[in-house]
């Protein structure tokens, strides 16, 4: 099936550092979504992007819908311990068909 | 408001045994989804309900998987018989309107088939 290439697979960062992750695809998407999943929980929607070139923020999180509609980026500024978890991108082509990336695991170094 | 409630949280069964998962969506949410999430991967849609009607079950392995949503509220996902490869987290999600993808996920049921 269709795939989203999400990178990096995991990140070890120091508290206070900025974080960047991205998703790319060979296909065009109409909407990009970013989710966070904590251990033992379901994913929670962080940011939704609806238009190519769109830049949207949610607190310390900023996401962008790539101009080609084939990629998206998520940045976290000044990371804190509660940012640990797995971040998923998901692309929407048809109205109900979400294609998910494999996730970026964020780990904060002690 | 209460979130999406799933039970059980964990289930360990032997292969070839049946298993069932239950989901209670957020009150008033007409759309209900069942997803399967394998370790290290994103969720994969199994089935989507609009009220009591299964409107997309194209990814549901129908030889062993079945689902129902009686009265358009609670839903049950069943596997019979389970195989080793069915070990995964089964997530239920619901949303209040069609096309709303900011849906709310439950905590999932972690299935281990031994």
Short mmCIF file of C-alpha atoms in Angstrom, two decimals:
data_model
loop_
_atom_site.label_atom_id
_atom_site.label_comp_id
_atom_site.label_asym_id
_atom_site.label_seq_id
_atom_site.Cartn_x
_atom_site.Cartn_y
_atom_site.Cartn_z
CA UNK A 1 0.00 0.00 0.00
CA UNK A 2 0.90 3.64 0.01
CA UNK A 3 3.58 4.71 2.44
CA UNK A 4 4.69 7.84 4.14
CA UNK A 5 8.39 8.08 4.85
CA UNK A 6 8.78 9.60 8.28
CA UNK A 7 12.16 10.57 9.64
CA UNK A 8 14.01 10.35 11.79
CA UNK A 9 12.87 7.05 13.26
CA UNK A 10 14.01 8.20 16.70
CA UNK A 11 15.67 11.19 18.27
CA UNK A 12 17.67 11.63 21.44
CA UNK A 13 17.68 15.24 22.51
CA UNK A 14 18.55 17.38 25.48
CA UNK A 15 15.80 19.21 27.30
CA UNK A 16 15.50 22.68 25.86
CA UNK A 17 16.61 21.72 22.38
CA UNK A 18 14.54 22.26 19.29
CA UNK A 19 13.27 19.21 17.39
CA UNK A 20 12.51 18.73 13.72
CA UNK A 21 10.91 15.79 11.97
CA UNK A 22 9.36 15.31 8.58
CA UNK A 23 7.24 13.14 6.36
CA UNK A 24 7.60 12.65 2.65
CA UNK A 25 5.67 10.76 0.05
CA UNK A 26 5.64 10.17 -3.66
CA UNK A 27 1.91 10.95 -3.61
CA UNK A 28 0.06 14.23 -3.20
CA UNK A 29 -2.07 14.74 -0.13
CA UNK A 30 -4.91 17.18 0.50
CA UNK A 31 -4.41 17.32 4.24
CA UNK A 32 -1.56 16.58 6.59
CA UNK A 33 -2.07 15.70 10.22
CA UNK A 34 0.37 15.34 13.08
CA UNK A 35 -0.41 13.13 16.07
CA UNK A 36 1.38 12.28 19.30
CA UNK A 37 1.06 8.93 21.01
CA UNK A 38 2.08 8.37 24.61
CA UNK A 39 2.88 4.85 25.84
CA UNK A 40 -0.26 2.80 26.35
CA UNK A 41 -2.51 5.43 24.85
CA UNK A 42 -4.07 6.19 21.50
CA UNK A 43 -2.78 8.95 19.22
CA UNK A 44 -3.87 12.52 19.92
CA UNK A 45 -4.19 15.09 17.14
CA UNK A 46 -1.71 17.96 17.48
CA UNK A 47 -1.99 19.94 14.28
CA UNK A 48 -3.99 19.71 11.06
CA UNK A 49 -2.81 21.34 7.81
CA UNK A 50 -5.21 21.92 4.93
CA UNK A 51 -3.40 23.96 2.30
CA UNK A 52 -0.07 23.74 0.52
CA UNK A 53 2.43 26.11 2.08
CA UNK A 54 0.36 26.50 5.24
CA UNK A 55 2.29 27.05 8.46
CA UNK A 56 0.38 26.36 11.68
CA UNK A 57 1.41 26.58 15.32
CA UNK A 58 0.08 24.98 18.47
CA UNK A 59 2.05 26.30 21.42
CA UNK A 60 5.64 25.19 20.98
CA UNK A 61 4.73 23.07 17.98
CA UNK A 62 4.85 24.36 14.43
CA UNK A 63 3.97 22.33 11.37
CA UNK A 64 4.11 23.10 7.67
CA UNK A 65 2.32 21.68 4.67
CA UNK A 66 4.94 21.36 1.95
CA UNK A 67 4.43 23.40 -1.18
CA UNK A 68 4.58 20.30 -3.36
CA UNK A 69 1.84 18.69 -1.19
CA UNK A 70 4.10 15.66 -0.89
CA UNK A 71 5.69 16.49 2.44
CA UNK A 72 5.17 18.02 5.84
CA UNK A 73 7.36 19.11 8.71
CA UNK A 74 6.89 19.33 12.45
CA UNK A 75 9.08 21.41 14.73
CA UNK A 76 9.05 21.46 18.51
CA UNK A 77 10.80 24.35 20.18
CA UNK A 78 12.47 24.21 23.59
CA UNK A 79 11.61 20.59 24.28
CA UNK A 80 10.46 19.57 27.75
CA UNK A 81 10.22 16.11 29.36
CA UNK A 82 6.52 15.72 28.57
CA UNK A 83 7.31 15.95 24.86
CA UNK A 84 8.58 12.36 24.91
CA UNK A 85 6.48 9.97 22.92
CA UNK A 86 5.93 8.92 19.35
CA UNK A 87 4.94 11.49 16.77
CA UNK A 88 3.03 10.34 13.71
CA UNK A 89 2.31 12.13 10.50
CA UNK A 90 -0.75 11.15 8.51
CA UNK A 91 -1.79 12.20 5.05
CA UNK A 92 -5.32 12.37 3.74
CA UNK A 93 -6.07 11.80 0.09
CA UNK A 94 -9.66 10.68 -0.08
CA UNK A 95 -11.90 12.02 2.63
CA UNK A 96 -11.67 9.02 4.92
CA UNK A 97 -8.40 7.39 3.93
CA UNK A 98 -5.61 8.38 6.25
CA UNK A 99 -2.14 7.10 5.40
CA UNK A 100 0.14 6.99 8.43
CA UNK A 101 3.87 7.28 8.81
CA UNK A 102 5.79 4.83 11.00
CA UNK A 103 6.40 7.43 13.69
CA UNK A 104 9.30 9.37 15.20
CA UNK A 105 10.16 8.36 18.73
CA UNK A 106 11.32 11.30 20.81
CA UNK A 107 13.54 10.54 23.78
CA UNK A 108 14.96 13.16 26.08
CA UNK A 109 18.39 12.47 27.47
CA UNK A 110 18.54 12.57 31.27
CA UNK B 1 -16.88 14.24 28.82
CA UNK B 2 -15.76 10.63 28.97
CA UNK B 3 -13.39 9.60 26.23
CA UNK B 4 -13.49 6.52 24.04
CA UNK B 5 -13.50 3.52 26.34
CA UNK B 6 -12.01 0.22 25.29
CA UNK B 7 -11.79 -3.08 27.07
CA UNK B 8 -9.93 -5.13 27.90
CA UNK B 9 -6.66 -3.20 28.02
CA UNK B 10 -4.62 -6.36 27.61
CA UNK B 11 -5.40 -9.83 26.33
CA UNK B 12 -3.18 -12.87 26.00
CA UNK B 13 -4.58 -15.87 24.18
CA UNK B 14 -3.33 -19.00 22.52
CA UNK B 15 -3.44 -19.22 18.75
CA UNK B 16 -6.64 -20.59 17.26
CA UNK B 17 -8.66 -19.21 20.17
CA UNK B 18 -11.33 -16.54 19.67
CA UNK B 19 -11.03 -13.05 21.12
CA UNK B 20 -13.30 -10.02 21.28
CA UNK B 21 -12.66 -6.35 21.90
CA UNK B 22 -15.23 -3.83 23.01
CA UNK B 23 -15.46 -0.11 22.35
CA UNK B 24 -17.75 2.55 23.75
CA UNK B 25 -17.37 5.76 21.72
CA UNK B 26 -17.90 9.29 22.92
CA UNK B 27 -21.59 10.00 23.39
CA UNK B 28 -23.13 11.40 20.25
CA UNK B 29 -20.30 10.39 17.95
CA UNK B 30 -21.79 8.74 14.89
CA UNK B 31 -18.56 7.65 13.24
CA UNK B 32 -16.56 4.82 14.76
CA UNK B 33 -13.28 3.35 13.57
CA UNK B 34 -11.33 0.24 14.42
CA UNK B 35 -7.60 0.39 13.78
CA UNK B 36 -4.80 -2.11 14.21
CA UNK B 37 -1.35 -0.87 15.20
CA UNK B 38 1.63 -3.14 14.89
CA UNK B 39 4.75 -2.44 16.90
CA UNK B 40 6.76 0.40 15.42
CA UNK B 41 4.12 1.34 12.90
CA UNK B 42 1.25 3.74 12.51
CA UNK B 43 -2.36 2.62 12.84
CA UNK B 44 -4.05 0.81 9.96
CA UNK B 45 -7.78 1.15 9.43
CA UNK B 46 -9.77 -2.06 9.71
CA UNK B 47 -13.33 -0.80 9.52
CA UNK B 48 -15.34 2.41 9.70
CA UNK B 49 -18.95 2.72 10.86
CA UNK B 50 -21.42 5.50 10.24
CA UNK B 51 -24.01 4.84 12.93
CA UNK B 52 -24.70 1.11 12.69
CA UNK B 53 -23.61 0.75 9.07
CA UNK B 54 -20.14 -0.51 8.16
CA UNK B 55 -19.32 1.88 5.31
CA UNK B 56 -15.70 0.84 4.79
CA UNK B 57 -14.54 -2.64 5.68
CA UNK B 58 -12.22 -3.12 2.73
CA UNK B 59 -9.19 -3.66 4.98
CA UNK B 60 -10.88 -6.08 7.36
CA UNK B 61 -9.64 -9.68 6.92
CA UNK B 62 -13.10 -11.13 6.70
CA UNK B 63 -12.06 -14.75 6.91
CA UNK B 64 -11.31 -14.36 10.60
CA UNK B 65 -12.31 -10.85 11.65
CA UNK B 66 -15.82 -9.59 12.23
CA UNK B 67 -17.27 -6.46 13.75
CA UNK B 68 -20.63 -5.16 14.76
CA UNK B 69 -22.07 -1.92 16.03
CA UNK B 70 -25.51 -2.63 17.30
CA UNK B 71 -27.79 0.38 17.75
CA UNK B 72 -25.03 2.62 16.42
CA UNK B 73 -23.30 3.03 19.76
CA UNK B 74 -20.99 0.38 21.21
CA UNK B 75 -18.95 -1.80 18.91
CA UNK B 76 -17.30 -5.19 19.15
CA UNK B 77 -14.41 -6.48 17.07
CA UNK B 78 -13.88 -10.23 17.01
CA UNK B 79 -11.11 -12.48 15.77
CA UNK B 80 -11.79 -16.17 15.32
CA UNK B 81 -9.48 -18.00 15.21
CA UNK B 82 -6.56 -15.82 16.26
CA UNK B 83 -3.17 -16.25 14.61
CA UNK B 84 0.27 -15.30 15.87
CA UNK B 85 0.39 -12.42 13.41
CA UNK B 86 -2.68 -10.85 14.97
CA UNK B 87 -0.62 -9.69 17.94
CA UNK B 88 -0.99 -5.90 17.91
CA UNK B 89 -2.76 -3.02 19.59
CA UNK B 90 -6.36 -2.64 18.47
CA UNK B 91 -7.50 0.97 18.66
CA UNK B 92 -11.03 2.30 18.52
CA UNK B 93 -11.72 5.91 17.59
CA UNK B 94 -14.84 8.01 17.13
CA UNK B 95 -15.79 11.35 15.64
CA UNK B 96 -18.87 13.50 15.64
CA UNK B 97 -19.33 14.05 11.94
CA UNK B 98 -18.38 12.63 8.62
CA UNK B 99 -15.05 13.80 7.33
CA UNK B 100 -13.83 14.83 10.75
CA UNK B 101 -10.40 13.32 11.14
CA UNK B 102 -9.58 14.95 14.44
CA UNK B 103 -11.19 11.94 15.96
CA UNK B 104 -10.60 10.71 19.49
CA UNK B 105 -8.80 7.44 20.04
CA UNK B 106 -9.27 5.06 22.92
CA UNK B 107 -6.32 3.64 24.83
CA UNK B 108 -6.42 0.43 22.83
CA UNK B 109 -6.37 -3.27 23.57
CA UNK B 110 -2.97 -4.91 23.41
CA UNK B 111 -3.41 -8.43 22.06
CA UNK B 112 -0.71 -11.04 22.40
CA UNK B 113 -1.24 -14.35 20.65
CA UNK B 114 1.05 -17.13 21.85
#
